[in-house]
CSV table of C-alpha atoms in Angstrom, one decimal:
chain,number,residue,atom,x,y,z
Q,1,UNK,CA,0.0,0.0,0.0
Q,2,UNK,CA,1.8,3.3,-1.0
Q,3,UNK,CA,-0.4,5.3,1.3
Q,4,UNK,CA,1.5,5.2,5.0
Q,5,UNK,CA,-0.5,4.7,8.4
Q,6,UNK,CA,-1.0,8.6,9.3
Q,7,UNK,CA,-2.0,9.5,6.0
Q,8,UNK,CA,-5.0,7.3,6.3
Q,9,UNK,CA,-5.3,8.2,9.6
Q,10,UNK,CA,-5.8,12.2,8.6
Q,11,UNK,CA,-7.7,11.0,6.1
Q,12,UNK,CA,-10.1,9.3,8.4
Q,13,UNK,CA,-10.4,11.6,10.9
Q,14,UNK,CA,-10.9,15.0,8.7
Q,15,UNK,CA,-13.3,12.9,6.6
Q,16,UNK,CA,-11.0,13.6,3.4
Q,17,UNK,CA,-11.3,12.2,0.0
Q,18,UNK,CA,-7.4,13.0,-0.8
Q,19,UNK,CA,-4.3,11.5,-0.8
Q,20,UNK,CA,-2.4,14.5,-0.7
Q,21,UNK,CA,-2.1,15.6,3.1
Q,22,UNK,CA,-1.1,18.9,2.2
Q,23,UNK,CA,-5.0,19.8,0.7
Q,24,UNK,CA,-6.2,19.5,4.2
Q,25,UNK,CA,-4.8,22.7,4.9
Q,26,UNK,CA,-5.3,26.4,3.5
Q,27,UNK,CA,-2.9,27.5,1.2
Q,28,UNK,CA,-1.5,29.9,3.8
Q,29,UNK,CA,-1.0,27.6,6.1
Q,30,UNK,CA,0.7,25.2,3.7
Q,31,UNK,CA,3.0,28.0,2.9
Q,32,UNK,CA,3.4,29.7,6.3
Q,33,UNK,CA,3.4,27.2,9.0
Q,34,UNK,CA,4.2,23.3,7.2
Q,35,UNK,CA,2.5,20.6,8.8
Q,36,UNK,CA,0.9,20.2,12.0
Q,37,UNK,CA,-1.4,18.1,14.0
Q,38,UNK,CA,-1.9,16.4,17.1
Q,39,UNK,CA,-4.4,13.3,18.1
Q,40,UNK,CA,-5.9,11.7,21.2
Q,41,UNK,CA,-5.2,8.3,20.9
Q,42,UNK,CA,-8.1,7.8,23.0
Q,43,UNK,CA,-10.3,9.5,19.9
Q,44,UNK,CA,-8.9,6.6,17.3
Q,45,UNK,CA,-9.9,3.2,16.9
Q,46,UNK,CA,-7.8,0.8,19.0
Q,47,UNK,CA,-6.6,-2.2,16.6
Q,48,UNK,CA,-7.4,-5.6,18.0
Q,49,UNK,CA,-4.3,-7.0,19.4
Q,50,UNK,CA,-4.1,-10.0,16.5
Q,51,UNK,CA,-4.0,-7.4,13.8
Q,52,UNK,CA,-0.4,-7.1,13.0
Q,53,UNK,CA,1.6,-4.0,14.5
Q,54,UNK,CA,0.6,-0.2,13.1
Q,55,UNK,CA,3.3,1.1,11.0
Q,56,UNK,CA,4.2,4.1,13.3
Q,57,UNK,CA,6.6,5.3,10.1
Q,58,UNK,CA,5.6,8.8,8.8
Q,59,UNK,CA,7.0,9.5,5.9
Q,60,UNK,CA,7.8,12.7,5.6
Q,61,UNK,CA,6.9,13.4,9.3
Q,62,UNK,CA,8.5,14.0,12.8
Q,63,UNK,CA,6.5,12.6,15.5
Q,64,UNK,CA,6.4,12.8,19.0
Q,65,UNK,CA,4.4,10.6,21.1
Q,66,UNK,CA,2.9,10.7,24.5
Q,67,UNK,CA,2.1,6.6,25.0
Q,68,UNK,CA,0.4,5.9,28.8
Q,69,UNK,CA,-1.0,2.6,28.1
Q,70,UNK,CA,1.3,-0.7,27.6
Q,71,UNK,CA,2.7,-1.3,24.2
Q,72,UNK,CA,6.0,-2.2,22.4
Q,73,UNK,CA,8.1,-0.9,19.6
Q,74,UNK,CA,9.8,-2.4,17.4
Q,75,UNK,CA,12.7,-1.5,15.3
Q,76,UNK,CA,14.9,-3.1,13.2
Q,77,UNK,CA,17.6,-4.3,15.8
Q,78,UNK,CA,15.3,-4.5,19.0
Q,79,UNK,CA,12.2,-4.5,20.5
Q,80,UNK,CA,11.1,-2.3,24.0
Q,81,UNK,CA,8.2,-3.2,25.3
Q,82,UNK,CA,6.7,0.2,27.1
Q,83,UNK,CA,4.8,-0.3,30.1
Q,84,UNK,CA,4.6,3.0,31.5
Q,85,UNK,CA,4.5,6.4,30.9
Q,86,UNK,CA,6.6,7.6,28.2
Q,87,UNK,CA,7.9,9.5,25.4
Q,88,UNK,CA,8.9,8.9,21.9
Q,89,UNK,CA,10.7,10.7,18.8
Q,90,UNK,CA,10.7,9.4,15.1
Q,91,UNK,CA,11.7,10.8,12.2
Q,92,UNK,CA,10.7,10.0,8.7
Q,93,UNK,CA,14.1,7.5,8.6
Q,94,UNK,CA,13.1,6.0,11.6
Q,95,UNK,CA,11.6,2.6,10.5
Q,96,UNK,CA,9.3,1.9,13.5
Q,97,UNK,CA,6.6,-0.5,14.4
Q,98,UNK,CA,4.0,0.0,17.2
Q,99,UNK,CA,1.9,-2.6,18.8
Q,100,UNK,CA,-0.8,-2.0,21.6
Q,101,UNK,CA,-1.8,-4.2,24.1
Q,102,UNK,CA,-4.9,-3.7,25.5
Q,103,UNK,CA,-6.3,-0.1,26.0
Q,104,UNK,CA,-4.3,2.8,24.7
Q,105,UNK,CA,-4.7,6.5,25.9
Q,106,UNK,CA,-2.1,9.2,25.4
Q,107,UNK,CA,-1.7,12.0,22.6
Q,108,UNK,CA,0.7,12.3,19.9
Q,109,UNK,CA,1.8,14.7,17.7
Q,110,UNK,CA,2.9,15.2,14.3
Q,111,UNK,CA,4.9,17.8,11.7
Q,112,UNK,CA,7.2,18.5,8.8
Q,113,UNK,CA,10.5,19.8,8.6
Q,114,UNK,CA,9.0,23.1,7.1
Q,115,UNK,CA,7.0,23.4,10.6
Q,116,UNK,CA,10.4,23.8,12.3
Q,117,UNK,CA,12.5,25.6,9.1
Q,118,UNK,CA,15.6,27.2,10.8
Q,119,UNK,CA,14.3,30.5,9.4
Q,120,UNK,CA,11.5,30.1,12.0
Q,121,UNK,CA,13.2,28.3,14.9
Q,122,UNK,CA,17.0,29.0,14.8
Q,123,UNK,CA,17.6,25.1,14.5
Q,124,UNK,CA,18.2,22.7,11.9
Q,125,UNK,CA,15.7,19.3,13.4
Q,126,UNK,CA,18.3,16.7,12.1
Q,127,UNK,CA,21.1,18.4,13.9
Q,128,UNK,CA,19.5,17.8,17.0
Q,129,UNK,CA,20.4,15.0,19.5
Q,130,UNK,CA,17.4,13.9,19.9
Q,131,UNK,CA,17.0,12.6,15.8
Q,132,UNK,CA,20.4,12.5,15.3
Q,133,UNK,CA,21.5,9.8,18.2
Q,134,UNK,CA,21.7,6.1,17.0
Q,135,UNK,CA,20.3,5.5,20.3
Q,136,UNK,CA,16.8,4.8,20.3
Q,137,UNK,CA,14.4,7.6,21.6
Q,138,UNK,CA,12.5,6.2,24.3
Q,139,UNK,CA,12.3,7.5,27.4
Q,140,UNK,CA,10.0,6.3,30.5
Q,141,UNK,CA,8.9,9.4,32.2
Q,142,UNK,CA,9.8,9.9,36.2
Q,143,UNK,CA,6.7,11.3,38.5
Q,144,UNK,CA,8.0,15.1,38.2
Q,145,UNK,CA,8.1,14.7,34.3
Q,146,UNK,CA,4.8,13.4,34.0
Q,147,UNK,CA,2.3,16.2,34.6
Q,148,UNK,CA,4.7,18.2,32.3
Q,149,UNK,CA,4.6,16.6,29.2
Q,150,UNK,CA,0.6,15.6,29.9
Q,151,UNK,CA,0.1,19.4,30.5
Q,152,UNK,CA,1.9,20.4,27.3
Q,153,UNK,CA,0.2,17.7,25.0
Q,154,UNK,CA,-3.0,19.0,26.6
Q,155,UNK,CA,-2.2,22.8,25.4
Q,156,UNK,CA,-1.1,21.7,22.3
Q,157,UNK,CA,-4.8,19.8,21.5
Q,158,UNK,CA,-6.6,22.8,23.1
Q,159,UNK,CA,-4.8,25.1,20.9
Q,160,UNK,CA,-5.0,23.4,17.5
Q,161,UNK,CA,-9.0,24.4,17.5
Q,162,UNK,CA,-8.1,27.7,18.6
Q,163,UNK,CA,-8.7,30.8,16.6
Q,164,UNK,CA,-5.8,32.8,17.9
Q,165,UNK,CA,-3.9,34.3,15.0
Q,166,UNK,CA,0.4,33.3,16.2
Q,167,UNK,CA,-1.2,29.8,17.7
Q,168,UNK,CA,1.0,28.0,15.1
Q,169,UNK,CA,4.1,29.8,16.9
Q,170,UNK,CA,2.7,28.8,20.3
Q,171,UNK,CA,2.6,25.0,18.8
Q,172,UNK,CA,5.9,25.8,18.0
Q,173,UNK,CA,7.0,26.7,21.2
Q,174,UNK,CA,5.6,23.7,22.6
Q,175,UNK,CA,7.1,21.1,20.2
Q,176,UNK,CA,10.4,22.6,21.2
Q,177,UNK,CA,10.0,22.2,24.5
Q,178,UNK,CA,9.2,18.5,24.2
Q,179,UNK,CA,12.1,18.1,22.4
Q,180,UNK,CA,14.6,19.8,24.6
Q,181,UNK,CA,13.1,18.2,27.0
Q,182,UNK,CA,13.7,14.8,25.7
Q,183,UNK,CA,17.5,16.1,24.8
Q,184,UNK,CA,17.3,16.7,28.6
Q,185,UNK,CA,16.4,13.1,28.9
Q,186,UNK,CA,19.4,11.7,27.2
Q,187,UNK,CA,22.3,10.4,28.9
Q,188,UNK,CA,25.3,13.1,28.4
Q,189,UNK,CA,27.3,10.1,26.8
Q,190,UNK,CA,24.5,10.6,24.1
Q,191,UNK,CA,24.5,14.0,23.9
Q,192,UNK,CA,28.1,14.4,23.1
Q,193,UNK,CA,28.5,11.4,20.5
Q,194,UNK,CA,30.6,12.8,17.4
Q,195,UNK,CA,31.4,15.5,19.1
Q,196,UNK,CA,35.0,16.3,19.5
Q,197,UNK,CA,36.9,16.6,22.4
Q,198,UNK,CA,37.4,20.6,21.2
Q,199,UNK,CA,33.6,21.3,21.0
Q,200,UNK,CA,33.2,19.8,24.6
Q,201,UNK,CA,35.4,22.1,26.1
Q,202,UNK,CA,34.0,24.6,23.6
Q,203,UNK,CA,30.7,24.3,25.5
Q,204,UNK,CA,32.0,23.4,29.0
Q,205,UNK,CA,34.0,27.0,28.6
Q,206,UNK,CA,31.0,28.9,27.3
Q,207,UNK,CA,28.7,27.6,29.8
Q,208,UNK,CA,30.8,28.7,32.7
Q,209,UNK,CA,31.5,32.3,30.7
Q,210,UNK,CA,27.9,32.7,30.6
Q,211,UNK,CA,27.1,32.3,33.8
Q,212,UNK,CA,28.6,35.2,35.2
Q,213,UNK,CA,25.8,37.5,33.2
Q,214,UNK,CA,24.0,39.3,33.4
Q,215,UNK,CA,24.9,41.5,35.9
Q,216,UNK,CA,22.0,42.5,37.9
Q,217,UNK,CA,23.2,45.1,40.7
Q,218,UNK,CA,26.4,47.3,41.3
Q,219,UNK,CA,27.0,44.8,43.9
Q,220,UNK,CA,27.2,41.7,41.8
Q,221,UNK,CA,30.8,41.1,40.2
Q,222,UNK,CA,32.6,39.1,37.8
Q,223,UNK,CA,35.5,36.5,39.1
Q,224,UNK,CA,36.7,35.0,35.9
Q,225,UNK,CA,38.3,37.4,34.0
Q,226,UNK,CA,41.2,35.8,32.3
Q,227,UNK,CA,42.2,32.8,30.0
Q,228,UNK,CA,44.3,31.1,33.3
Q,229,UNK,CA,41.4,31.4,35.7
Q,230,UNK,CA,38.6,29.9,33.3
Q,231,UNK,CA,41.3,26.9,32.6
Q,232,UNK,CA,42.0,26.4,36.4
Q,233,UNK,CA,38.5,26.1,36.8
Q,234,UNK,CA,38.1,23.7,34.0
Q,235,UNK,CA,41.2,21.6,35.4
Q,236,UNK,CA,42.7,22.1,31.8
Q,237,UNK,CA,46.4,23.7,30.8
Q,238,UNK,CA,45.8,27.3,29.7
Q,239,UNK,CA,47.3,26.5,25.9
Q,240,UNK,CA,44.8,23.1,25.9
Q,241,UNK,CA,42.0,25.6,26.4
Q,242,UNK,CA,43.2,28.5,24.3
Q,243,UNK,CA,43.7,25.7,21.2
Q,244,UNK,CA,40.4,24.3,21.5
Q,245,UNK,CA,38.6,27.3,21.6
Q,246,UNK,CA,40.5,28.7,18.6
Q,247,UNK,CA,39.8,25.2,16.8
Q,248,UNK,CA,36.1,25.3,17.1
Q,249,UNK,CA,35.3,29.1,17.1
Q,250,UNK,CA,38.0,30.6,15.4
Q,251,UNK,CA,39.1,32.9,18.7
Q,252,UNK,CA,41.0,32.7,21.3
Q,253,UNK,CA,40.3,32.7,25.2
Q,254,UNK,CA,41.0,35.9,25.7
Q,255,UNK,CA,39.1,37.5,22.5
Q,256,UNK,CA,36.0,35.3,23.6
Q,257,UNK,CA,36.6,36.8,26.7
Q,258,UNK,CA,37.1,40.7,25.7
Q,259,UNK,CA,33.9,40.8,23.5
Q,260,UNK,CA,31.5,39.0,26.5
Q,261,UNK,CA,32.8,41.7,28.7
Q,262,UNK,CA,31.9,44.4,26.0
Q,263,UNK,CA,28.8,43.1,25.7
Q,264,UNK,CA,28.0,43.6,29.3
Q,265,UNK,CA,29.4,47.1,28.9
Q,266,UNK,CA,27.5,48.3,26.7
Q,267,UNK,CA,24.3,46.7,28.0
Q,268,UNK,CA,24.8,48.2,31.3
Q,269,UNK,CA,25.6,51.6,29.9
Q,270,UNK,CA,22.6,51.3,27.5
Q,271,UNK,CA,19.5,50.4,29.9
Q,272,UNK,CA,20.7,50.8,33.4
Q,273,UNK,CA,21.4,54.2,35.4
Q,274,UNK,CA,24.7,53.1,37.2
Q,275,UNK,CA,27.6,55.4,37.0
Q,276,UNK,CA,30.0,54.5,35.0
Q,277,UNK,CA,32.3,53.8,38.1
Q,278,UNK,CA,30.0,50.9,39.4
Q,279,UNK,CA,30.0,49.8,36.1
Q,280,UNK,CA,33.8,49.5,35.8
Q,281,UNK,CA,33.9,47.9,39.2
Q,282,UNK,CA,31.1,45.4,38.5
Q,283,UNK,CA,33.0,44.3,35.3
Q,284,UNK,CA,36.4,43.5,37.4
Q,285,UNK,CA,37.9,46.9,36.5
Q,286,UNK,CA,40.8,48.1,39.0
Q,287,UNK,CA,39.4,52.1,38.1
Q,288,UNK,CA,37.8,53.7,35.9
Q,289,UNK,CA,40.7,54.9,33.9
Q,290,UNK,CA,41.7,51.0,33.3
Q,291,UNK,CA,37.9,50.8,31.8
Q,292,UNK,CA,37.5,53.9,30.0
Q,293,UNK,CA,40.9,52.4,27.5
Q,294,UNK,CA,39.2,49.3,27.6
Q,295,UNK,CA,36.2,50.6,26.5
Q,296,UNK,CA,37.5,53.2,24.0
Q,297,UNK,CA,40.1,50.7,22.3
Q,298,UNK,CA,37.7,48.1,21.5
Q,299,UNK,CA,34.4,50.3,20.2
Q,300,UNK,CA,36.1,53.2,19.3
Q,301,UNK,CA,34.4,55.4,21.9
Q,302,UNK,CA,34.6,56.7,25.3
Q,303,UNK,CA,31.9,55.0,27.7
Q,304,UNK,CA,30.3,58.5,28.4
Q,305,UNK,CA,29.8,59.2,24.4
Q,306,UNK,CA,28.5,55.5,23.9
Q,307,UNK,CA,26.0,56.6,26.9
Q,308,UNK,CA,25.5,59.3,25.2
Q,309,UNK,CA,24.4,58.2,21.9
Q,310,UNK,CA,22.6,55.5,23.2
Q,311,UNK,CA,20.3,57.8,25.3
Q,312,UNK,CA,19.4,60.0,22.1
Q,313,UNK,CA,18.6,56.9,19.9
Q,314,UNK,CA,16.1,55.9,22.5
Q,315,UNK,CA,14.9,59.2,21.8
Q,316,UNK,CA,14.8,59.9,18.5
């Protein structure tokens, strides 16, 4: 049968006469927003348990599935049999085989690649962990994950009969957070298969950068400040840091470093009113003088002029 198991399954629930999925929708949606949909699996027909298994295969479609009842799935190289909560992720190269035992309740959701286009989301779907492992997706769900991801299936059936006009970016929203969740769900030996020793530290060194900001109060201050103190706290040689940054990002340690640092700068001069003093003090500065050059030699302007022209652009 050319025609896979969802098809006939839209099909059958939107009381079509087509083939062609994408006629169920407007031509503005097929344009603007791809391919979504999400079902009650309490709202479909349960197949008897001799029927042979449902092809859970989408071509064409990412799913995500929300399965309470007991079941198992079956891919090429094993079987799990699921016999509690849980959550799955396929992909339209994920050959996969569902079989329900007994009474099935639990929602799942459905979508294209153009639902998710990086131009809309920022991310690229098979670049994530979560479709990219080898590993297979499956993840039973603990007691504190539970009412989460029942609570955003349930928002995401609510809002799919909603006539609010961004509810395709809320659905958006909400398929991403399943999906980071499930990343969050992976072991971290998962998450950082194929990556390189260089992109580790990479993120290892960015995470810890990053949590130093914002600032939120003259009294809050930065501690790492240069290439030997963020490698101490790593446990790495200064040069073993500075070499995998510059391998993966193209800079070193201490130009990373610098431009974070401006960044705060300039957001602290733009949008808050704390002298420029409190600023330079909050940023590690010894004086001000030390962060005026500072300042000056990497934006080609005083802090008091980039004040300055800030304020009258907020203006104008």
């Amino acid at each position: 049968m050319d025609t896979t198991y969802f098809e006939e399954l839209c099909l059958r629930l939107s009381s079509g006469s087509t083939s062609d999925l994408t006629a169920l929708l407007p031509a503005e949606i097929q344009q603007e927003v791809g391919h979504f949909n999400v079902f009650n699996l309490s709202d479909i027909t349960q197949p008897k348990r001799e029927q042979p298994p449902v092809p859970y295969a989408c071509r064409a479609f990412y799913k995500i599935s929300f399965l309470t009842g007991q079941s198992i799935a079956e891919y090429p190289d094993r079987t799990v049999k699921i016999t509690r909560p849980t959550l799955i992720f396929t992909t339209p190269r994920s050959p996969f085989y569902w079989s329900p035992i007994g009474s099935q309740t639990g929602l799942f959701c459905v979508f294209t690649a153009e639902f998710l286009h990086p131009s809309k989301t920022g991310l690229t779907l098979d670049d994530l962990p979560i479709f990219k492992s080898t590993d297979v997706p499956i993840f039973s769900l603990s007691d504190a994950d539970l009412p989460r991801v029942e609570a955003i299936f349930q928002q995401m059936n609510s809002e799919i009969y909603s006539d609010y006009a961004y509810k395709y970016d809320l659905l958006r929203a909400y398929t991403l957070e399943l999906i980071h969740l499930g990343q969050k769900l992976q072991s971290k030996t998962t998450l950082h298969t194929g990556h390189s020793a260089s992109a580790r530290m990479t993120s290892l060194f960015l995470e810890l950068l990053e949590k130093q900001y914002p600032l939120e109060s003259p009294q809050q201050k930065i501690v790492l400040r240069t290439a030997k103190q963020f490698a101490d706290q790593l446990a790495v040689h200064v040069n073993h840091l500075n070499k995998s940054l510059k391998d993966t990002t193209g800079l070193t340690t201490t130009e990373l470093i610098t431009g974070r640092i401006l960044q705060e700068a300039k957001a602290l001069l733009g949008h808050t009113d704390w002298t420029i003093a409190e600023i330079a003090d909050s940023l590690g500065f010894s004086d001000f003088s030390h962060f005026a050059h500072f300042f000056k030699s990497q934006s080609s302007l005083s802090p008091g002029a980039f004040r300055n022209n800030t304020k009258s652009l907020n203006y104008t």
